[in-house]
Coordinates of C-alpha atoms in Angstrom, one line a residue:
Chain A
X263 CA 9.1 188.2 148.3
X264 CA 10.4 186.3 145.7
X265 CA 14.4 185.2 145.2
X266 CA 16.9 187.4 143.9
X267 CA 20.7 187.9 143.9
X268 CA 22.6 189.5 146.6
X269 CA 25.7 191.3 146.1
X270 CA 26.8 191.8 149.8
X271 CA 29.8 193.8 150.4
X272 CA 31.8 194.6 154.0
X273 CA 33.9 197.4 154.2
X274 CA 37.2 197.2 156.6
X275 CA 37.0 199.5 159.4
X276 CA 34.5 201.9 158.2
X277 CA 33.5 204.1 160.8
X278 CA 29.7 205.0 160.4
X279 CA 29.8 208.5 161.2
X280 CA 31.4 209.4 158.3
X281 CA 28.9 208.8 155.6
X282 CA 25.8 211.4 155.7
X283 CA 23.6 208.6 156.3
X284 CA 24.7 208.8 160.1
X285 CA 25.4 211.5 162.6
X286 CA 28.2 212.0 164.2
X287 CA 28.7 213.1 168.2
X288 CA 32.5 214.5 168.0
X289 CA 33.0 217.7 165.9
X290 CA 36.0 217.1 164.4
X291 CA 34.4 214.6 161.9
X292 CA 31.0 216.8 161.1
X293 CA 33.7 220.0 160.6
X294 CA 36.1 217.4 157.9
X295 CA 33.1 217.0 156.2
X296 CA 33.8 213.2 155.3
X297 CA 32.3 213.3 151.3
X298 CA 30.5 210.2 150.8
X299 CA 28.0 211.0 148.0
X300 CA 27.3 207.6 146.1
X301 CA 26.8 206.2 149.4
X302 CA 24.3 208.8 150.7
X303 CA 22.7 208.5 147.5
X304 CA 22.8 204.8 148.3
X305 CA 20.8 205.3 151.4
X306 CA 18.1 207.2 150.1
X307 CA 16.9 204.6 148.6
X308 CA 17.8 201.6 151.0
X309 CA 16.9 200.9 154.8
X310 CA 19.5 202.7 156.7
X311 CA 19.5 200.3 159.8
X312 CA 20.1 202.8 162.8
X313 CA 21.0 200.5 165.5
X314 CA 23.2 197.9 163.8
X315 CA 25.9 196.4 166.7
X316 CA 28.8 194.0 165.9
X317 CA 29.7 190.6 167.6
X318 CA 32.4 188.9 167.4
X319 CA 35.2 191.2 167.2
X320 CA 37.3 192.0 165.3
X321 CA 37.8 191.0 161.5
X322 CA 38.0 187.3 161.2
X323 CA 35.6 186.6 163.8
X324 CA 33.1 189.3 162.1
X325 CA 32.9 187.0 159.1
X326 CA 33.2 184.1 161.3
X327 CA 29.8 185.2 162.4
X328 CA 28.8 186.3 158.7
X329 CA 29.8 183.6 157.3
X330 CA 28.1 180.6 159.6
X331 CA 25.8 182.7 161.6
X332 CA 27.4 181.4 164.8
X333 CA 28.3 183.9 167.6
X334 CA 31.7 183.2 168.3
X335 CA 33.7 184.9 170.9
X336 CA 31.8 182.8 173.9
X337 CA 33.4 179.9 172.7
X338 CA 36.9 181.1 170.8
X339 CA 39.2 183.7 169.4
X340 CA 40.1 184.5 165.6
X341 CA 40.4 181.4 163.6
X342 CA 39.7 179.4 161.0
X343 CA 36.0 178.1 159.5
X344 CA 35.2 175.2 161.3
X345 CA 34.8 171.3 160.5
X346 CA 31.6 171.5 161.9
X347 CA 30.2 174.9 160.4
X348 CA 28.2 175.6 157.0
X349 CA 29.3 178.5 155.0
X350 CA 27.2 181.0 153.6
X351 CA 28.6 180.3 149.8
X352 CA 27.7 176.3 151.4
X353 CA 24.0 176.7 152.0
X354 CA 23.5 178.9 149.0
X355 CA 25.3 176.4 146.4
X356 CA 23.3 173.9 147.8
X357 CA 20.1 176.1 146.9
X358 CA 21.2 176.4 143.3
X359 CA 23.2 179.8 143.1
X360 CA 26.2 180.8 141.7
X361 CA 28.7 182.0 144.0
X362 CA 31.3 184.3 143.7
X363 CA 34.3 186.0 146.3
X364 CA 36.0 189.0 145.5
X365 CA 38.5 190.4 147.8
X366 CA 41.7 191.9 148.9
X367 CA 41.7 190.1 152.0
X368 CA 45.0 188.7 152.9
X369 CA 43.5 187.3 156.6
X370 CA 41.3 185.0 154.3
X371 CA 44.1 183.3 153.0
X372 CA 47.0 183.1 156.0
X373 CA 48.1 180.8 157.9
X374 CA 46.0 179.7 160.2
X375 CA 42.4 180.8 158.8
X376 CA 41.5 178.7 156.6
X377 CA 37.7 178.2 155.2
X378 CA 36.4 182.0 153.8
X379 CA 36.9 181.5 150.7
X380 CA 36.9 177.2 149.5
X381 CA 33.1 176.9 149.2
X382 CA 32.7 179.5 146.6
X383 CA 32.1 178.6 143.7
X384 CA 35.0 181.1 142.2
X385 CA 37.3 183.4 143.6
X386 CA 39.3 186.6 143.2
X387 CA 42.1 188.3 145.5
X388 CA 43.6 190.9 144.3
X389 CA 46.9 190.9 146.2
X390 CA 49.3 193.1 148.3
X391 CA 47.3 195.0 150.9
X392 CA 48.8 194.8 154.5
X393 CA 51.3 192.2 154.8
X394 CA 50.2 190.1 152.3
X395 CA 52.7 188.1 151.1
X396 CA 52.8 188.1 147.9
X397 CA 56.4 190.2 146.5
X398 CA 59.3 188.8 146.5
X399 CA 61.9 189.9 143.7
X400 CA 64.2 192.9 145.1
X401 CA 63.6 196.1 145.1
X402 CA 64.6 199.7 145.3
X403 CA 62.8 200.6 149.0
X404 CA 60.8 203.6 149.3
X405 CA 62.7 205.0 153.0
X406 CA 59.9 207.5 153.0
X407 CA 57.2 204.9 153.2
X408 CA 59.2 203.0 155.0
X409 CA 58.9 205.8 157.9
X410 CA 54.8 206.8 157.0
X411 CA 54.2 202.9 157.8
X412 CA 56.2 202.4 161.3
X413 CA 60.0 201.7 161.0
X414 CA 62.2 204.3 163.1
X415 CA 65.2 205.2 161.8
X416 CA 66.2 208.0 164.1
X417 CA 64.7 206.3 167.3
X418 CA 66.4 204.1 169.4
X419 CA 66.5 201.1 167.8
X420 CA 68.3 202.7 165.3
X421 CA 66.7 200.7 162.5
X422 CA 68.0 201.7 159.1
X423 CA 67.1 201.5 155.7
X424 CA 70.0 199.4 154.6
X425 CA 68.5 197.1 157.5
X426 CA 64.9 197.0 156.6
X427 CA 65.3 196.2 153.3
X428 CA 68.3 193.7 153.8
X429 CA 65.3 192.0 156.1
X430 CA 63.1 192.7 153.3
X431 CA 65.4 190.5 150.8
X432 CA 67.0 188.5 152.9
X433 CA 65.2 184.4 151.9
X434 CA 65.8 183.3 155.3
X435 CA 63.9 186.8 156.4
X436 CA 61.7 184.7 159.4
X437 CA 64.8 184.0 161.4
X438 CA 66.1 187.4 160.9
X439 CA 65.4 190.4 164.5
X440 CA 63.2 192.8 162.1
X441 CA 60.7 189.7 161.5
X442 CA 61.3 189.0 165.4
X443 CA 60.9 192.5 166.3
X444 CA 57.4 192.7 164.1
X445 CA 56.6 189.2 162.8
X446 CA 53.9 190.7 160.6
X447 CA 56.5 193.2 159.0
X448 CA 55.5 196.8 157.4
X449 CA 57.9 196.2 155.2
X450 CA 55.7 193.9 153.1
X451 CA 53.5 196.3 152.2
X452 CA 56.0 198.3 151.4
X453 CA 57.4 196.0 149.0
X454 CA 54.1 194.8 148.0
X455 CA 52.7 198.7 146.7
X456 CA 56.6 200.1 145.4
X457 CA 55.4 200.2 141.6
X458 CA 52.3 201.7 143.1
X459 CA 51.4 205.5 141.6
X460 CA 50.6 207.8 144.0
X461 CA 49.1 209.8 141.3
X462 CA 47.1 206.8 139.4
X463 CA 44.4 206.0 141.8
X464 CA 43.3 202.9 139.8
X465 CA 46.8 200.9 141.3
X466 CA 45.6 201.4 145.0
X467 CA 43.0 198.0 146.2
X468 CA 39.4 199.5 146.6
X469 CA 39.9 200.6 143.4
X470 CA 41.2 197.1 141.8
X471 CA 38.5 195.5 144.0
X472 CA 35.2 196.9 143.3
X473 CA 36.1 197.7 139.2
X474 CA 36.9 194.1 139.4
X475 CA 33.4 193.6 140.4
X476 CA 31.7 196.3 138.0
X477 CA 33.7 194.0 135.5
X478 CA 31.7 191.1 136.5
X479 CA 28.6 192.4 137.3
X480 CA 28.9 193.4 133.5
X481 CA 30.2 190.3 132.0
X482 CA 28.6 187.4 134.1
X483 CA 25.0 186.3 132.6
X484 CA 23.8 183.3 132.6
X485 CA 22.5 182.3 136.0
X486 CA 19.4 182.3 137.1
X487 CA 20.4 183.1 140.7
X488 CA 23.7 184.4 142.0
X489 CA 25.8 185.2 145.5
X490 CA 28.3 188.3 144.9
X491 CA 30.3 188.8 147.7
X492 CA 32.6 191.6 148.0
X493 CA 34.9 191.3 151.1
X494 CA 36.7 195.1 150.5
X495 CA 39.8 195.6 153.0
X496 CA 40.1 199.0 152.5
X497 CA 39.8 201.4 154.9
X498 CA 41.5 199.2 157.3
X499 CA 45.4 200.3 157.5
X500 CA 47.5 201.6 156.4
X501 CA 46.0 204.8 155.6
X502 CA 48.3 205.1 152.4
X503 CA 46.1 207.0 150.4
X504 CA 46.8 208.2 146.9
X505 CA 46.2 211.0 145.5
X506 CA 43.2 213.3 145.1
X507 CA 41.8 211.4 148.3
X508 CA 45.4 211.5 150.6
X509 CA 45.1 216.0 150.1
X510 CA 41.6 216.1 150.3
X511 CA 41.3 216.9 154.0
X512 CA 44.9 217.9 155.3
X513 CA 46.9 220.6 154.1
X514 CA 49.7 218.4 155.4
X515 CA 52.2 216.8 152.7
X516 CA 50.8 213.2 152.9
X517 CA 54.2 211.6 151.5
X518 CA 56.4 213.9 154.8
X519 CA 58.4 210.5 156.3
X520 CA 57.2 211.9 159.3
X521 CA 54.0 211.6 159.2
X522 CA 52.5 208.0 160.3
X523 CA 49.6 205.9 158.1
X524 CA 50.4 203.1 160.7
X525 CA 49.7 203.0 163.9
X526 CA 49.9 201.3 166.8
X527 CA 47.0 200.4 168.7
X528 CA 46.8 201.6 172.6
X529 CA 46.4 204.7 174.0
X530 CA 47.4 208.1 172.3
X531 CA 49.1 209.9 175.3
X532 CA 51.5 207.3 176.5
X533 CA 53.5 204.4 175.1
X534 CA 54.0 202.5 171.3
X535 CA 50.9 203.9 170.3
X536 CA 51.3 207.8 171.5
X537 CA 51.1 210.5 168.9
X538 CA 50.9 214.3 169.0
X539 CA 48.2 216.6 167.6
X540 CA 49.7 216.6 164.3
X541 CA 50.5 213.2 163.6
X542 CA 46.9 212.4 164.8
X543 CA 45.6 215.3 162.4
X544 CA 47.2 213.7 159.4
X545 CA 46.5 209.8 160.5
X546 CA 42.2 211.0 160.9
X547 CA 43.2 212.8 157.4
X548 CA 44.1 210.0 155.6
X549 CA 41.3 208.0 157.3
X550 CA 38.8 210.1 155.2
X551 CA 40.3 210.2 152.6
X552 CA 40.6 206.4 152.4
X553 CA 36.8 206.4 153.2
X554 CA 35.9 208.9 150.4
X555 CA 38.4 206.4 148.1
X556 CA 36.3 203.7 148.9
X557 CA 33.1 205.3 148.4
X558 CA 34.5 206.4 145.0
X559 CA 34.9 203.3 143.4
X560 CA 32.0 201.3 145.4
X561 CA 29.9 203.9 142.9
X562 CA 31.6 202.1 139.9
X563 CA 30.0 199.2 141.3
X564 CA 26.6 201.0 141.7
X565 CA 26.9 201.8 138.3
X566 CA 27.4 198.6 136.5
X567 CA 24.0 197.6 138.5
X568 CA 22.5 201.0 137.1
X569 CA 23.3 199.5 133.5
X570 CA 22.9 196.2 133.8
X571 CA 19.1 196.8 135.2
X572 CA 20.0 195.0 137.8
X573 CA 18.4 196.8 140.7
X574 CA 15.2 195.2 140.2
X575 CA 16.3 191.5 141.2
X576 CA 19.2 192.0 143.1
X577 CA 19.1 193.0 147.0
X578 CA 22.2 194.8 147.9
X579 CA 23.7 194.4 151.8
X580 CA 26.6 196.9 152.9
X581 CA 28.0 197.2 156.5
X582 CA 31.3 196.7 157.9
X583 CA 32.7 195.0 160.3
X584 CA 34.2 197.7 162.8
X585 CA 34.8 201.3 163.0
X586 CA 38.4 202.6 164.3
X587 CA 38.6 204.8 167.3
X588 CA 40.3 208.0 166.4
X589 CA 41.7 209.4 169.4
X590 CA 38.2 209.1 170.9
X591 CA 38.2 208.1 174.5
X592 CA 42.5 208.6 174.5
X593 CA 42.6 205.6 172.2
X594 CA 43.5 204.7 168.4
X595 CA 42.6 201.6 166.9
X596 CA 39.8 199.1 167.8
X597 CA 41.8 196.9 170.3
X598 CA 40.3 198.9 172.8
X599 CA 36.9 199.3 175.1
X600 CA 34.4 198.3 172.8
X601 CA 32.3 202.0 172.4
X602 CA 30.1 202.7 169.7
X603 CA 32.5 204.1 167.3
X604 CA 34.1 200.5 167.2
X605 CA 30.9 198.2 167.5
X606 CA 28.0 200.4 166.0
X607 CA 28.1 199.8 162.5
X608 CA 26.7 201.3 159.4
X609 CA 23.8 198.7 157.5
X610 CA 22.1 199.4 154.5
X611 CA 20.2 197.2 152.6
X612 CA 18.5 197.3 149.1
X613 CA 15.3 195.7 148.7
X614 CA 13.8 196.0 145.4
X615 CA 10.6 195.3 146.7
X616 CA 10.8 196.9 150.0
X617 CA 7.5 199.1 151.3
X618 CA 9.7 201.2 154.0
X619 CA 12.9 201.6 151.0
X620 CA 15.0 205.1 151.9
X621 CA 13.7 205.1 155.3
X622 CA 16.1 204.5 158.3
X623 CA 14.6 201.8 160.8
X624 CA 15.5 201.7 164.5
X625 CA 15.3 198.2 165.7
X626 CA 17.9 196.4 167.2
X627 CA 20.2 194.5 164.7
X628 CA 23.7 192.1 165.3
X629 CA 25.9 191.4 162.8
X630 CA 25.5 187.9 163.2
X631 CA 22.0 187.8 162.1
X632 CA 23.0 188.7 158.3
X633 CA 24.0 185.3 157.5
X634 CA 20.2 184.5 158.4
X635 CA 19.0 187.6 155.7
X636 CA 21.1 186.8 152.8
X637 CA 19.8 183.1 152.8
X638 CA 16.5 184.6 153.0
X639 CA 17.1 186.4 150.1
X640 CA 18.4 183.9 148.3
X641 CA 15.4 181.8 149.0
X642 CA 18.1 179.4 150.6
X643 CA 16.8 176.3 153.4
X644 CA 19.8 176.0 156.7
X645 CA 18.8 173.8 159.1
X646 CA 21.7 174.2 160.8
X647 CA 21.5 175.6 164.2
X648 CA 22.8 179.1 164.6
X649 CA 22.3 182.3 166.3
X650 CA 21.5 184.1 162.9
X651 CA 18.0 186.4 162.9
X652 CA 17.0 187.5 159.8
X653 CA 16.1 190.6 158.7
X654 CA 13.7 190.0 156.4
X655 CA 10.7 190.4 158.6
X656 CA 11.7 194.2 158.6
X657 CA 12.8 194.6 154.8
X658 CA 9.1 193.4 153.9
X659 CA 7.7 195.7 156.6
X660 CA 6.3 193.4 158.9
X661 CA 7.8 194.7 161.9
X662 CA 9.9 197.2 163.8
X663 CA 11.2 194.8 166.2
X664 CA 13.8 192.5 166.5
X665 CA 15.8 191.7 168.8
X666 CA 15.8 192.6 172.7
X667 CA 19.6 192.6 173.6
X668 CA 22.7 192.4 171.0
X669 CA 25.9 191.0 172.8
X670 CA 30.0 192.2 171.2
X671 CA 33.3 191.9 172.5
X672 CA 36.7 189.9 171.7
X673 CA 36.7 186.5 173.2
X674 CA 39.3 186.4 176.8
X675 CA 38.5 190.3 177.1
X676 CA 35.5 192.2 178.4
X677 CA 31.6 192.0 177.1
X678 CA 29.1 194.3 176.1
X679 CA 25.6 194.4 175.7
X680 CA 23.1 196.8 174.5
X681 CA 19.7 197.2 174.2
X682 CA 19.8 199.7 171.7
X683 CA 19.7 203.0 174.4
X684 CA 21.9 201.8 176.5
X685 CA 25.4 199.9 176.5
X686 CA 27.2 197.8 179.3
X687 CA 30.9 196.8 179.4
X688 CA 31.0 193.9 182.3
X689 CA 34.8 193.7 182.4
X690 CA 36.3 189.7 182.4
X691 CA 37.2 188.2 186.0
X692 CA 40.7 187.4 185.4
X693 CA 41.1 185.1 188.1
X694 CA 38.7 183.1 186.4
X695 CA 39.7 180.2 183.8
X696 CA 38.8 181.0 180.6
X697 CA 39.3 178.7 177.8
X698 CA 38.9 178.5 173.7
X699 CA 37.2 175.8 171.9
X700 CA 37.6 174.7 168.7
X701 CA 38.3 171.6 166.3
X702 CA 42.1 173.0 166.0
X703 CA 44.6 173.9 168.3
X704 CA 44.8 177.3 167.6
X705 CA 46.2 180.7 169.2
X706 CA 44.4 184.1 169.5
X707 CA 47.4 185.5 168.7
X708 CA 50.2 184.4 167.1
X709 CA 51.8 182.1 166.4
X710 CA 48.0 181.1 164.6
X711 CA 49.2 177.0 164.9
X712 CA 51.5 176.6 167.9
X713 CA 53.6 173.8 167.8
X714 CA 53.6 172.6 171.3
X715 CA 50.3 171.4 173.2
X716 CA 48.6 173.3 175.9
X717 CA 48.2 171.8 179.4
X718 CA 45.1 170.4 180.8
X719 CA 43.6 170.0 176.7
X720 CA 40.3 168.1 177.1
X721 CA 38.3 167.0 174.7
X722 CA 34.7 166.8 174.1
X723 CA 31.1 167.6 173.1
X724 CA 31.2 171.3 174.5
X725 CA 29.4 173.0 172.4
X726 CA 25.3 173.9 172.3
X727 CA 25.6 173.9 168.0
X728 CA 27.3 171.1 167.2
X729 CA 27.7 167.5 168.8
X730 CA 31.4 167.7 166.8
X731 CA 34.0 167.0 169.2
X732 CA 36.7 170.3 170.2
X733 CA 39.3 170.9 172.1
X734 CA 39.3 172.9 175.3
X735 CA 42.4 174.8 176.1
X736 CA 43.4 177.6 178.7
X737 CA 43.7 180.7 178.1
X738 CA 44.8 183.8 179.7
X739 CA 42.7 186.4 179.7
X740 CA 42.6 190.9 180.0
X741 CA 40.4 193.4 180.7
X742 CA 40.4 196.0 179.6
X743 CA 37.8 198.0 181.7
X744 CA 38.6 197.0 184.8
X745 CA 35.3 198.0 186.2
X746 CA 32.0 198.4 184.3
X747 CA 30.5 200.8 182.8
X748 CA 27.4 202.2 181.6
X749 CA 26.2 204.4 179.0
X750 CA 22.5 206.1 178.1
X751 CA 23.8 206.6 174.0
X752 CA 20.2 207.8 173.5
X753 CA 21.2 211.0 175.5
X754 CA 25.0 210.9 175.4
X755 CA 26.1 209.3 172.0
X756 CA 29.7 209.8 172.3
X757 CA 29.8 207.5 175.5
X758 CA 31.2 210.5 177.3
X759 CA 30.0 210.2 180.5
X760 CA 29.6 206.9 182.4
X761 CA 26.6 206.7 184.5
X762 CA 27.0 203.4 186.6
X763 CA 27.3 204.9 189.5
X764 CA 24.5 207.0 189.4
X765 CA 22.2 204.7 187.7
X766 CA 22.0 201.2 189.8
X767 CA 18.7 200.5 188.9
X768 CA 19.7 200.8 184.7
X769 CA 22.8 198.8 186.1
X770 CA 20.5 195.6 187.1
X771 CA 18.6 195.7 184.2
X772 CA 21.9 195.7 182.5
X773 CA 22.6 193.2 184.0
X774 CA 19.8 190.7 183.8
X775 CA 20.1 191.4 179.6
X776 CA 23.1 189.9 180.0
X777 CA 22.2 187.1 182.2
X778 CA 18.7 186.9 179.3
X779 CA 21.4 186.6 176.6
X780 CA 24.0 184.4 177.8
X781 CA 21.6 181.9 179.3
X782 CA 19.6 182.4 175.0
X783 CA 23.5 181.3 173.3
X784 CA 23.7 178.8 176.1
X785 CA 27.3 180.4 176.9
X786 CA 29.6 178.5 179.2
X787 CA 29.4 177.5 182.6
X788 CA 32.4 180.1 183.1
X789 CA 31.9 182.6 181.4
X790 CA 28.8 183.4 183.5
X791 CA 31.3 183.3 186.0
X792 CA 34.0 185.5 184.2
X793 CA 32.0 188.5 183.8
X794 CA 29.8 188.3 187.5
X795 CA 26.3 186.9 185.8
X796 CA 24.1 184.5 188.1
X797 CA 23.4 181.4 186.2
Chain B
X126 CA 50.1 195.6 189.1
X127 CA 48.0 196.4 186.0
X128 CA 47.2 199.9 185.2
X129 CA 43.3 201.0 184.7
X130 CA 42.2 202.3 181.7
X131 CA 41.3 205.9 181.8
X132 CA 39.1 207.6 179.7
X133 CA 38.6 211.5 179.3
X134 CA 35.6 213.2 180.6
X135 CA 34.8 214.8 177.1
X136 CA 35.2 212.5 173.7
X137 CA 35.8 215.6 171.9
X138 CA 39.3 216.6 173.4
X139 CA 42.4 216.1 171.7
X140 CA 44.0 212.3 172.9
X141 CA 47.0 214.6 174.3
X142 CA 44.8 216.5 176.1
X143 CA 42.2 213.6 176.6
X144 CA 44.1 211.3 179.6
X145 CA 46.0 212.6 181.9
X146 CA 49.1 211.2 182.8
X147 CA 48.5 210.4 185.8
X148 CA 51.6 208.8 186.7
X149 CA 53.7 211.5 186.2
X150 CA 57.0 210.8 184.8
X151 CA 56.2 207.4 185.4
X152 CA 57.7 205.2 182.2
X153 CA 54.5 203.9 180.2
X154 CA 55.7 200.0 179.9
X155 CA 53.3 197.9 177.9
X156 CA 53.4 193.4 177.2
X157 CA 51.1 191.3 176.0
X158 CA 49.3 188.7 177.4
X159 CA 50.5 186.2 175.3
X160 CA 53.9 187.3 176.5
X161 CA 52.9 185.9 179.5
X162 CA 52.7 183.0 181.4
X163 CA 50.7 182.7 185.2
X164 CA 53.8 183.2 187.3
X165 CA 54.6 186.8 185.3
X166 CA 51.4 187.4 185.2
X167 CA 51.4 187.1 189.1
X168 CA 54.7 188.9 189.4
X169 CA 53.2 192.1 187.5
X170 CA 50.4 191.7 190.0
X171 CA 52.5 191.8 192.7
X172 CA 54.5 194.6 191.4
X173 CA 54.2 198.3 192.7
X174 CA 55.2 199.6 188.9
X175 CA 52.2 199.6 186.6
X176 CA 52.3 197.2 183.6
X177 CA 49.3 198.0 181.1
X178 CA 48.2 194.1 180.0
X179 CA 47.1 194.7 176.6
X180 CA 46.0 191.4 174.1
X181 CA 48.3 192.3 171.6
X182 CA 50.7 194.6 170.7
X183 CA 51.1 194.2 167.4
X184 CA 55.0 192.6 167.7
X185 CA 54.2 189.3 167.8
X186 CA 57.8 187.9 166.2
X187 CA 59.9 188.7 170.1
X188 CA 56.7 188.0 171.4
X189 CA 56.7 184.2 170.5
X190 CA 60.6 184.2 171.2
X191 CA 61.3 185.7 174.5
X192 CA 60.3 188.0 178.2
X193 CA 59.8 191.6 177.0
X194 CA 58.1 194.8 178.4
X195 CA 57.5 198.0 176.0
X196 CA 58.6 201.2 177.9
X197 CA 57.5 204.5 176.3
X198 CA 57.3 202.5 172.9
X199 CA 60.7 200.9 173.1
X200 CA 61.3 197.1 173.6
X201 CA 63.4 195.5 176.9
X202 CA 64.1 192.0 177.0
X203 CA 64.7 189.3 179.2
X204 CA 65.5 185.7 181.1
X205 CA 62.4 186.6 183.1
X206 CA 59.4 189.1 183.8
X207 CA 61.0 189.0 187.3
X208 CA 64.3 190.9 185.5
X209 CA 61.9 192.7 183.4
X210 CA 60.1 194.3 186.7
X211 CA 63.7 194.2 188.3
X212 CA 65.0 196.3 185.3
X213 CA 62.1 198.6 185.6
X214 CA 63.3 199.0 189.0
X215 CA 66.9 199.9 188.3
X216 CA 65.5 203.0 185.8
X217 CA 67.7 201.3 183.1
X218 CA 65.2 201.0 180.2
X219 CA 66.7 200.7 176.9
X220 CA 67.4 197.0 175.3
X221 CA 71.0 195.9 175.7

């Protein structure tokens, strides 16, 4: 096949079961009827991958997989591109491809997560999403939105609007009590969007990012070949929608201060993430509104491809990093056991010469495979050792098989393996030492760049995919599931029936699959012990 | 001790119905793994209190600064986690 331009789009937190191309096992999703006409139309002509799984979770680990082809969660957590990594952009540049990044994803630029944008020929960053450190001038606080993003003015903490806004205005706010409480304080978002008009969707992030992408496609010519990477942070929380999307799936007043748009992660029945039925219904409606908003503005990119007659020379890859639980399994968020609602992600690939366009393929594929796939589509060579297996043979119709297993999970927690028909959750054993391997002194959570050393840190060439020495530092681990869990995802796509006790032979098969996967990956010795797998 | 995660029998149920409050009226106690050292972790494991150890409670600034639990959604702080467990024992859970 000929070399193509590549438009590689990720849409953060996009639940595949809300898209017309995929089915949902959850009644409330089907009944809500989330509108995604542009993605649905795209899926009709693209290849829809029906068995695609995330790998390293959550956001930034997923991006390192796409960018470097390294499935990092067996070795380290949330962090930077490593000194020994060679990124997708660098490999494309080395092949003579013009590279461009468009994003509103603050974490690419955040303290402790360097290396994700520097290799592109050019990048544009739409400012203000989530807790982007952007606006600094004094402003008039929107007390209602402050409450919707999580400030508890009437609760036991007795925060007041004045205290929160004083914190926002305080140049020394790093040490004020509200930053101590929230660290990445949510008032930053409220300040960032203070001048947004709820009735004007062009103020909002997906509109800005996809509009710029459409403009870039219309105005950029003269290059033989390009890679345009769009990293869209929506649907990610806060689920703060403009109209008409805010009212599209609810009869509530979307600006009722009692209705949250930024839930904590956790169990919905108790604790800090607890939600009433009304609150949860509203959050679902705003999430769905954001899905439709993203689809609407993605349509502008498709329009530009139409107008510029680019479809015949461009491959288009659309995916997401993970999903988001909205009350299913008693949880909200992504920091949960890794059910398919979080880990089974959408993937569509348009290739102008693909013989199977317009069809769905059932082959088991993994997020890390997109690294080699994009390089193959560009015709770029890579001699770096990675975990990525190109999907081009599937796209070309040469095969219908791809992987025997896919691994996914969070570093320092439980691991999951699937063969495409069953998913197996293996709990991490917290009494087995856990290590982080990195050239950086890093923490999986905040602060991302700790200023004191860790006891017993060692250095050495510990990694199977590079000879560069790294630090090995011990960290605590935490299991969520505690006991193994097994689901037949063909028969039980909602994963409501744990069959681990009644299906010992399937459990054994999945344990053998996990063993095979860890051995193939050359996982660290302690990882086998952590998950109770023989080496 | 750390409490186990419990899933619902039917994924279509509403969350409030989904996970029965098996511990009755006991408070929901959550803590962040990065807020614990090995000694405090052992203290929690040895305690008869049910504490959910999470890998992030999105309260990173407080987590960096001082020992804390989140009890029924509200943060309580103390000199160390053993003290916090004693606070739970006494039933006084508001942040002083």
